[in-house]
Amino acid sequence: MASTPLSPASPAAAGTTSVAIDLGDRSYDILIGEGLLQDASAFAGLPKSSKALIVTNTTVGPLYTAALRAAIAPHHKQVLDVELPDGEQYKDWPALNQVFTKLLEEAADRKTVLYALGGGVVGDMTGFAAACYMRGVPFVQVPTTLLAQVDSSVGGKTAINHPAGKNMIGAFYQPQRVICDLVTLDTLPQRELLAGLAEVIKYGPIADAEFLGWLEANLDALLARDRTALKHAIKRSCEIKAWVVGQDEKESGIRAILNYGHTFGHAIEAGLGYGEWLHGEAVGCGMVMAADLSARLGLIDASTAQRITALIKRTGLPVQGPDLGADRYLELMQVDKKAEGGEIRFVVVGPLGQARMQAAPEAMVRDVIATHTA
């Protein structure tokens, strides 16, 4: 997978790793290292403006807003902040409007830079706000959860949820940079760490069988938050996502494989009510279902499906979904973004390390749901 060296406009401290997202004039770097929130050089070369707005939530804000404010202060005359409520259930219009209200109250102009300080919910909403405010202002991703560092902060997909479907209202809008400080993972609740590992695991079955083997061998170190192991897992995940996004920025083809497990997973989230299960928990269970479906379609053997399931179970993620009823699962999956003409399409694996989009007979999908729900 091709990568380019860190540009001179993006200096980084010793020990910092970078991954480049190659999108022509919208290209940017992902910086991965320790202590980046307190390293002004990590923010060098970013747009300067009279005003900046840190968007965070009530959990992350008290921990890290002050450090980020100090790091970016040289670039802006005034650094504002807004704290949103914490949780997937608040990834909605009322919370998004808090960002717009703050920007309007402070007379923010089109050069104002937004900084997304938090997990996937904060990152998605900040990016969507940046895409919309004055038809587009610059923003920077500063993800503080594992899930956001390996997935949601990278690639420019921004959105809010609707009661009828997850991430159905949004825009493709790329950040100026992604800054992943491993130190922020120290304060991450264990449940959130496990949810993030689900998004790490997905990269193995869909793109890198060798990485899947590495995850199996190093899972205990990851669970123990060994920083060397975490840094490698984050870097490899970002490299794979960078390679995919570089080919298909707006998900018209190969990028859809990054949604492995998400068709079933999004149905779980919407069916239970957002926030009941964490996104990574739903995706982990969805990957189990998708692996079973892949085996039933003859794309992988049963032992490979079981291998994927075993790793997810070892991680501590759920492998049995809630019993919403097959009809409800199918109803929710009909509004999935990958559905076309009313036909549900799934990301399936086969062979291991490769993925594709494919429809499946409804009876087969119903059997998968019945097997993996309780």
GROMACS .gro file of C-alpha atoms in nm:
model
  374
    1MET     CA    1   0.000   0.000   0.000
    2ALA     CA    2   0.153   0.325  -0.114
    3SER     CA    3   0.237   0.595   0.134
    4THR     CA    4   0.417   0.926   0.112
    5PRO     CA    5   0.652   1.075   0.371
    6LEU     CA    6   0.531   1.337   0.613
    7SER     CA    7   0.530   1.674   0.440
    8PRO     CA    8   0.749   1.958   0.568
    9ALA     CA    9   0.426   2.139   0.660
   10SER     CA   10   0.348   1.868   0.914
   11PRO     CA   11   0.644   1.835   1.151
   12ALA     CA   12   0.618   1.587   1.435
   13ALA     CA   13   0.807   1.502   1.749
   14ALA     CA   14   1.053   1.215   1.765
   15GLY     CA   15   0.876   0.881   1.786
   16THR     CA   16   0.569   1.007   1.600
   17THR     CA   17   0.449   0.796   1.309
   18SER     CA   18   0.261   0.939   1.014
   19VAL     CA   19   0.028   0.793   0.755
   20ALA     CA   20  -0.064   0.997   0.447
   21ILE     CA   21  -0.412   1.015   0.297
   22ASP     CA   22  -0.355   1.081  -0.073
   23LEU     CA   23  -0.648   1.278  -0.214
   24GLY     CA   24  -0.477   1.533  -0.434
   25ASP     CA   25  -0.538   1.885  -0.307
   26ARG     CA   26  -0.737   1.741  -0.014
   27SER     CA   27  -0.451   1.520   0.108
   28TYR     CA   28  -0.355   1.523   0.473
   29ASP     CA   29  -0.154   1.334   0.735
   30ILE     CA   30  -0.249   1.120   1.030
   31LEU     CA   31  -0.002   1.167   1.316
   32ILE     CA   32   0.027   0.887   1.572
   33GLY     CA   33   0.237   0.930   1.884
   34GLU     CA   34   0.256   1.000   2.256
   35GLY     CA   35   0.201   1.344   2.405
   36LEU     CA   36   0.094   1.510   2.080
   37LEU     CA   37  -0.172   1.718   2.255
   38GLN     CA   38   0.109   1.896   2.439
   39ASP     CA   39   0.338   1.918   2.138
   40ALA     CA   40   0.287   2.242   1.946
   41SER     CA   41   0.480   2.100   1.650
   42ALA     CA   42   0.198   1.851   1.585
   43PHE     CA   43  -0.022   2.148   1.494
   44ALA     CA   44   0.235   2.338   1.287
   45GLY     CA   45   0.136   2.415   0.930
   46LEU     CA   46  -0.238   2.405   1.000
   47PRO     CA   47  -0.458   2.699   0.891
   48LYS     CA   48  -0.438   3.008   1.112
   49SER     CA   49  -0.741   3.219   1.190
   50SER     CA   50  -0.865   3.484   1.427
   51LYS     CA   51  -1.105   3.235   1.586
   52ALA     CA   52  -1.101   2.862   1.651
   53LEU     CA   53  -1.366   2.641   1.809
   54ILE     CA   54  -1.290   2.324   2.003
   55VAL     CA   55  -1.590   2.092   1.987
   56THR     CA   56  -1.582   1.829   2.260
   57ASN     CA   57  -1.817   1.659   2.506
   58THR     CA   58  -1.882   1.671   2.878
   59THR     CA   59  -1.658   1.369   2.943
   60VAL     CA   60  -1.354   1.454   2.731
   61GLY     CA   61  -1.363   1.832   2.767
   62PRO     CA   62  -1.257   1.851   3.134
   63LEU     CA   63  -0.967   1.613   3.061
   64TYR     CA   64  -0.812   1.756   2.747
   65THR     CA   65  -0.956   2.092   2.637
   66ALA     CA   66  -0.696   2.293   2.830
   67ALA     CA   67  -0.407   2.102   2.672
   68LEU     CA   68  -0.546   2.143   2.321
   69ARG     CA   69  -0.617   2.511   2.380
   70ALA     CA   70  -0.255   2.569   2.483
   71ALA     CA   71  -0.121   2.377   2.181
   72ILE     CA   72  -0.324   2.570   1.923
   73ALA     CA   73  -0.317   2.913   2.089
   74PRO     CA   74  -0.023   3.034   1.873
   75HIS     CA   75  -0.237   2.981   1.561
   76HIS     CA   76  -0.548   3.172   1.668
   77LYS     CA   77  -0.626   3.502   1.839
   78GLN     CA   78  -0.922   3.348   2.021
   79VAL     CA   79  -0.990   2.981   2.105
   80LEU     CA   80  -1.351   2.905   2.194
   81ASP     CA   81  -1.502   2.575   2.301
   82VAL     CA   82  -1.840   2.405   2.320
   83GLU     CA   83  -1.917   2.089   2.518
   84LEU     CA   84  -2.185   1.859   2.379
   85PRO     CA   85  -2.363   1.587   2.576
   86ASP     CA   86  -2.178   1.255   2.566
   87GLY     CA   87  -2.329   0.954   2.387
   88GLU     CA   88  -2.444   0.814   2.055
   89GLN     CA   89  -2.801   0.913   2.140
   90TYR     CA   90  -2.692   1.278   2.112
   91LYS     CA   91  -2.555   1.244   1.759
   92ASP     CA   92  -2.852   1.442   1.634
   93TRP     CA   93  -2.979   1.780   1.513
   94PRO     CA   94  -3.022   1.942   1.858
   95ALA     CA   95  -2.660   1.868   1.953
   96LEU     CA   96  -2.535   1.974   1.610
   97ASN     CA   97  -2.723   2.300   1.645
   98GLN     CA   98  -2.527   2.375   1.962
   99VAL     CA   99  -2.217   2.397   1.742
  100PHE     CA  100  -2.385   2.624   1.488
  101THR     CA  101  -2.528   2.843   1.767
  102LYS     CA  102  -2.184   2.892   1.919
  103LEU     CA  103  -2.033   2.979   1.581
  104LEU     CA  104  -2.306   3.231   1.506
  105GLU     CA  105  -2.303   3.387   1.852
  106GLU     CA  106  -1.928   3.440   1.825
  107ALA     CA  107  -1.951   3.580   1.470
  108ALA     CA  108  -1.720   3.307   1.340
  109ASP     CA  109  -1.615   3.363   0.980
  110ARG     CA  110  -1.531   3.119   0.701
  111LYS     CA  111  -1.167   3.098   0.809
  112THR     CA  112  -1.259   2.976   1.158
  113VAL     CA  113  -1.102   2.637   1.229
  114LEU     CA  114  -1.298   2.368   1.414
  115TYR     CA  115  -1.115   2.110   1.626
  116ALA     CA  116  -1.295   1.782   1.699
  117LEU     CA  117  -1.175   1.667   2.041
  118GLY     CA  118  -1.338   1.339   2.136
  119GLY     CA  119  -1.460   1.010   1.997
  120GLY     CA  120  -1.649   0.919   1.685
  121VAL     CA  121  -1.966   1.109   1.775
  122VAL     CA  122  -1.778   1.436   1.831
  123GLY     CA  123  -1.567   1.381   1.521
  124ASP     CA  124  -1.863   1.307   1.296
  125MET     CA  125  -2.066   1.602   1.420
  126THR     CA  126  -1.774   1.846   1.408
  127GLY     CA  127  -1.691   1.742   1.054
  128PHE     CA  128  -2.053   1.776   0.946
  129ALA     CA  129  -2.075   2.117   1.111
  130ALA     CA  130  -1.755   2.224   0.934
  131ALA     CA  131  -1.893   2.104   0.602
  132CYS     CA  132  -2.212   2.304   0.649
  133TYR     CA  133  -2.111   2.627   0.825
  134MET     CA  134  -2.075   2.899   0.561
  135ARG     CA  135  -2.065   2.606   0.314
  136GLY     CA  136  -1.735   2.483   0.446
  137VAL     CA  137  -1.472   2.580   0.704
  138PRO     CA  138  -1.151   2.390   0.789
  139PHE     CA  139  -1.145   2.135   1.069
  140VAL     CA  140  -0.894   1.913   1.246
  141GLN     CA  141  -0.960   1.571   1.398
  142VAL     CA  142  -0.814   1.510   1.747
  143PRO     CA  143  -0.961   1.166   1.828
  144THR     CA  144  -0.943   1.047   2.188
  145THR     CA  145  -1.092   0.697   2.152
  146LEU     CA  146  -0.942   0.393   1.984
  147LEU     CA  147  -1.242   0.358   1.755
  148ALA     CA  148  -1.207   0.716   1.634
  149GLN     CA  149  -0.830   0.687   1.591
  150VAL     CA  150  -0.851   0.378   1.369
  151ASP     CA  151  -1.169   0.451   1.181
  152SER     CA  152  -1.415   0.736   1.218
  153SER     CA  153  -1.166   1.026   1.223
  154VAL     CA  154  -1.004   0.911   0.898
  155GLY     CA  155  -1.153   0.944   0.551
  156GLY     CA  156  -1.392   1.237   0.573
  157LYS     CA  157  -1.724   1.064   0.638
  158THR     CA  158  -1.928   1.294   0.861
  159ALA     CA  159  -2.288   1.249   0.969
  160ILE     CA  160  -2.559   1.250   1.230
  161ASN     CA  161  -2.813   0.978   1.303
  162HIS     CA  162  -3.186   0.964   1.233
  163PRO     CA  163  -3.423   0.744   1.432
  164ALA     CA  164  -3.484   0.545   1.115
  165GLY     CA  165  -3.118   0.494   1.024
  166LYS     CA  166  -2.762   0.549   1.142
  167ASN     CA  167  -2.539   0.806   0.968
  168MET     CA  168  -2.799   0.872   0.701
  169ILE     CA  169  -2.761   1.252   0.705
  170GLY     CA  170  -2.411   1.379   0.639
  171ALA     CA  171  -2.139   1.476   0.395
  172PHE     CA  172  -1.797   1.371   0.270
  173TYR     CA  173  -1.564   1.639   0.407
  174GLN     CA  174  -1.194   1.587   0.472
  175PRO     CA  175  -1.008   1.720   0.777
  176GLN     CA  176  -0.684   1.918   0.756
  177ARG     CA  177  -0.505   1.666   0.978
  178VAL     CA  178  -0.575   1.381   1.218
  179ILE     CA  179  -0.378   1.386   1.545
  180CYS     CA  180  -0.385   1.061   1.745
  181ASP     CA  181  -0.233   1.098   2.090
  182LEU     CA  182  -0.190   0.755   2.246
  183VAL     CA  183  -0.187   0.911   2.594
  184THR     CA  184  -0.559   0.990   2.564
  185LEU     CA  185  -0.630   0.617   2.555
  186ASP     CA  186  -0.517   0.595   2.920
  187THR     CA  187  -0.846   0.754   3.031
  188LEU     CA  188  -1.062   0.547   2.794
  189PRO     CA  189  -1.309   0.316   2.976
  190GLN     CA  190  -1.239  -0.052   2.912
  191ARG     CA  191  -1.573  -0.100   2.738
  192GLU     CA  192  -1.480   0.176   2.492
  193LEU     CA  193  -1.138   0.019   2.434
  194LEU     CA  194  -1.300  -0.312   2.342
  195ALA     CA  195  -1.544  -0.135   2.110
  196GLY     CA  196  -1.247   0.026   1.934
  197LEU     CA  197  -1.078  -0.309   1.892
  198ALA     CA  198  -1.377  -0.425   1.687
  199GLU     CA  199  -1.289  -0.167   1.421
  200VAL     CA  200  -0.925  -0.276   1.437
  201ILE     CA  201  -1.017  -0.642   1.392
  202LYS     CA  202  -1.228  -0.573   1.082
  203TYR     CA  203  -0.920  -0.472   0.881
  204GLY     CA  204  -0.777  -0.825   0.896
  205PRO     CA  205  -1.062  -1.019   0.730
  206ILE     CA  206  -1.124  -0.753   0.465
  207ALA     CA  207  -0.770  -0.653   0.366
  208ASP     CA  208  -0.481  -0.818   0.551
  209ALA     CA  209  -0.486  -1.179   0.668
  210GLU     CA  210  -0.136  -1.136   0.813
  211PHE     CA  211  -0.261  -0.851   1.031
  212LEU     CA  212  -0.539  -1.078   1.156
  213GLY     CA  213  -0.273  -1.324   1.268
  214TRP     CA  214  -0.082  -1.041   1.440
  215LEU     CA  215  -0.399  -0.942   1.626
  216GLU     CA  216  -0.453  -1.298   1.744
  217ALA     CA  217  -0.094  -1.312   1.873
  218ASN     CA  218  -0.098  -0.966   2.034
  219LEU     CA  219  -0.453  -0.938   2.166
  220ASP     CA  220  -0.347  -0.966   2.530
  221ALA     CA  221  -0.100  -0.677   2.487
  222LEU     CA  222  -0.370  -0.465   2.324
  223LEU     CA  223  -0.614  -0.540   2.605
  224ALA     CA  224  -0.345  -0.438   2.853
  225ARG     CA  225  -0.301  -0.108   2.661
  226ASP     CA  226   0.060  -0.175   2.571
  227ARG     CA  227   0.149   0.139   2.378
  228THR     CA  228   0.384  -0.033   2.134
  229ALA     CA  229   0.110  -0.277   2.039
  230LEU     CA  230  -0.154  -0.004   2.021
  231LYS     CA  231   0.067   0.215   1.804
  232HIS     CA  232   0.121  -0.067   1.555
  233ALA     CA  233  -0.250  -0.156   1.550
  234ILE     CA  234  -0.351   0.207   1.492
  235LYS     CA  235  -0.086   0.262   1.225
  236ARG     CA  236  -0.174  -0.053   1.031
  237SER     CA  237  -0.547   0.021   1.054
  238CYS     CA  238  -0.489   0.374   0.924
  239GLU     CA  239  -0.264   0.248   0.644
  240ILE     CA  240  -0.535   0.012   0.523
  241LYS     CA  241  -0.805   0.277   0.547
  242ALA     CA  242  -0.579   0.530   0.371
  243TRP     CA  243  -0.523   0.284   0.086
  244VAL     CA  244  -0.897   0.223   0.048
  245VAL     CA  245  -1.002   0.589   0.079
  246GLY     CA  246  -0.731   0.693  -0.167
  247GLN     CA  247  -0.898   0.472  -0.428
  248ASP     CA  248  -1.260   0.553  -0.347
  249GLU     CA  249  -1.314   0.871  -0.145
  250LYS     CA  250  -1.693   0.880  -0.173
  251GLU     CA  251  -1.775   0.511  -0.135
  252SER     CA  252  -1.885   0.438  -0.489
  253GLY     CA  253  -1.695   0.108  -0.492
  254ILE     CA  254  -1.420  -0.051  -0.284
  255ARG     CA  255  -1.462   0.181   0.017
  256ALA     CA  256  -1.780  -0.005   0.107
  257ILE     CA  257  -1.568  -0.297   0.232
  258LEU     CA  258  -1.483  -0.083   0.537
  259ASN     CA  259  -1.842  -0.146   0.645
  260TYR     CA  260  -1.777  -0.513   0.716
  261GLY     CA  261  -2.018  -0.612   0.994
  262HIS     CA  262  -2.188  -0.273   0.979
  263THR     CA  263  -2.508  -0.373   0.796
  264PHE     CA  264  -2.605  -0.607   1.079
  265GLY     CA  265  -2.442  -0.378   1.337
  266HIS     CA  266  -2.629  -0.064   1.236
  267ALA     CA  267  -2.956  -0.259   1.256
  268ILE     CA  268  -2.869  -0.357   1.614
  269GLU     CA  269  -2.792   0.004   1.709
  270ALA     CA  270  -3.106   0.148   1.551
  271GLY     CA  271  -3.327  -0.139   1.668
  272LEU     CA  272  -3.223  -0.111   2.032
  273GLY     CA  273  -3.205   0.269   2.034
  274TYR     CA  274  -2.876   0.454   1.985
  275GLY     CA  275  -2.647   0.429   2.284
  276GLU     CA  276  -2.779   0.100   2.422
  277TRP     CA  277  -2.491  -0.085   2.254
  278LEU     CA  278  -2.170   0.094   2.163
  279HIS     CA  279  -2.103   0.115   1.789
  280GLY     CA  280  -1.803  -0.119   1.815
  281GLU     CA  281  -2.003  -0.373   2.012
  282ALA     CA  282  -2.269  -0.381   1.741
  283VAL     CA  283  -2.004  -0.402   1.468
  284GLY     CA  284  -1.826  -0.688   1.648
  285CYS     CA  285  -2.147  -0.888   1.661
  286GLY     CA  286  -2.223  -0.786   1.303
  287MET     CA  287  -1.887  -0.925   1.190
  288VAL     CA  288  -1.978  -1.261   1.342
  289MET     CA  289  -2.301  -1.258   1.142
  290ALA     CA  290  -2.124  -1.145   0.825
  291ALA     CA  291  -1.859  -1.418   0.863
  292ASP     CA  292  -2.133  -1.679   0.898
  293LEU     CA  293  -2.307  -1.538   0.590
  294SER     CA  294  -1.977  -1.550   0.399
  295ALA     CA  295  -1.940  -1.918   0.489
  296ARG     CA  296  -2.300  -1.999   0.391
  297LEU     CA  297  -2.234  -1.832   0.054
  298GLY     CA  298  -1.932  -2.060   0.008
  299LEU     CA  299  -1.676  -1.779   0.012
  300ILE     CA  300  -1.486  -1.902   0.318
  301ASP     CA  301  -1.495  -2.230   0.505
  302ALA     CA  302  -1.665  -2.274   0.840
  303SER     CA  303  -1.333  -2.284   1.025
  304THR     CA  304  -1.239  -1.939   0.895
  305ALA     CA  305  -1.572  -1.798   1.009
  306GLN     CA  306  -1.514  -1.957   1.348
  307ARG     CA  307  -1.164  -1.808   1.362
  308ILE     CA  308  -1.307  -1.458   1.318
  309THR     CA  309  -1.576  -1.529   1.576
  310ALA     CA  310  -1.323  -1.665   1.826
  311LEU     CA  311  -1.110  -1.350   1.809
  312ILE     CA  312  -1.412  -1.126   1.862
  313LYS     CA  313  -1.521  -1.338   2.157
  314ARG     CA  314  -1.169  -1.332   2.308
  315THR     CA  315  -1.176  -0.954   2.284
  316GLY     CA  316  -1.480  -0.949   2.510
  317LEU     CA  317  -1.723  -0.825   2.248
  318PRO     CA  318  -2.074  -0.969   2.213
  319VAL     CA  319  -2.115  -1.248   1.959
  320GLN     CA  320  -2.493  -1.285   2.003
  321GLY     CA  321  -2.720  -1.004   1.890
  322PRO     CA  322  -3.047  -0.892   2.048
  323ASP     CA  323  -3.360  -1.071   1.934
  324LEU     CA  324  -3.530  -0.793   1.744
  325GLY     CA  325  -3.698  -1.046   1.515
  326ALA     CA  326  -3.580  -1.119   1.163
  327ASP     CA  327  -3.847  -0.893   1.011
  328ARG     CA  328  -3.720  -0.595   1.211
  329TYR     CA  329  -3.357  -0.666   1.117
  330LEU     CA  330  -3.452  -0.681   0.750
  331GLU     CA  331  -3.661  -0.364   0.775
  332LEU     CA  332  -3.372  -0.172   0.929
  333MET     CA  333  -3.119  -0.310   0.681
  334GLN     CA  334  -3.337  -0.195   0.391
  335VAL     CA  335  -3.241   0.165   0.474
  336ASP     CA  336  -2.869   0.085   0.498
  337LYS     CA  337  -2.662   0.305   0.267
  338LYS     CA  338  -2.532  -0.001   0.081
  339ALA     CA  339  -2.884  -0.113  -0.017
  340GLU     CA  340  -2.968  -0.056  -0.382
  341GLY     CA  341  -3.314  -0.070  -0.533
  342GLY     CA  342  -3.448  -0.222  -0.213
  343GLU     CA  343  -3.191  -0.504  -0.226
  344ILE     CA  344  -2.978  -0.544   0.084
  345ARG     CA  345  -2.610  -0.587   0.006
  346PHE     CA  346  -2.358  -0.715   0.258
  347VAL     CA  347  -1.982  -0.689   0.291
  348VAL     CA  348  -1.869  -1.050   0.277
  349VAL     CA  349  -1.524  -1.204   0.314
  350GLY     CA  350  -1.368  -1.445   0.074
  351PRO     CA  351  -1.094  -1.546   0.069
  352LEU     CA  352  -0.959  -1.427   0.403
  353GLY     CA  353  -0.800  -1.084   0.356
  354GLN     CA  354  -1.034  -0.987   0.073
  355ALA     CA  355  -1.389  -0.856   0.075
  356ARG     CA  356  -1.666  -0.764  -0.163
  357MET     CA  357  -2.025  -0.642  -0.172
  358GLN     CA  358  -2.287  -0.908  -0.238
  359ALA     CA  359  -2.658  -0.971  -0.195
  360ALA     CA  360  -2.776  -1.292  -0.030
  361PRO     CA  361  -3.100  -1.491  -0.039
  362GLU     CA  362  -3.343  -1.363   0.223
  363ALA     CA  363  -3.393  -1.711   0.367
  364MET     CA  364  -3.017  -1.739   0.424
  365VAL     CA  365  -3.004  -1.400   0.595
  366ARG     CA  366  -3.294  -1.501   0.817
  367ASP     CA  367  -3.107  -1.817   0.915
  368VAL     CA  368  -2.799  -1.614   1.004
  369ILE     CA  369  -3.007  -1.380   1.221
  370ALA     CA  370  -3.178  -1.672   1.394
  371THR     CA  371  -2.844  -1.840   1.464
  372HIS     CA  372  -2.679  -1.533   1.616
  373THR     CA  373  -2.955  -1.364   1.815
  374ALA     CA  374  -3.092  -1.444   2.155
   0.00000   0.00000   0.00000
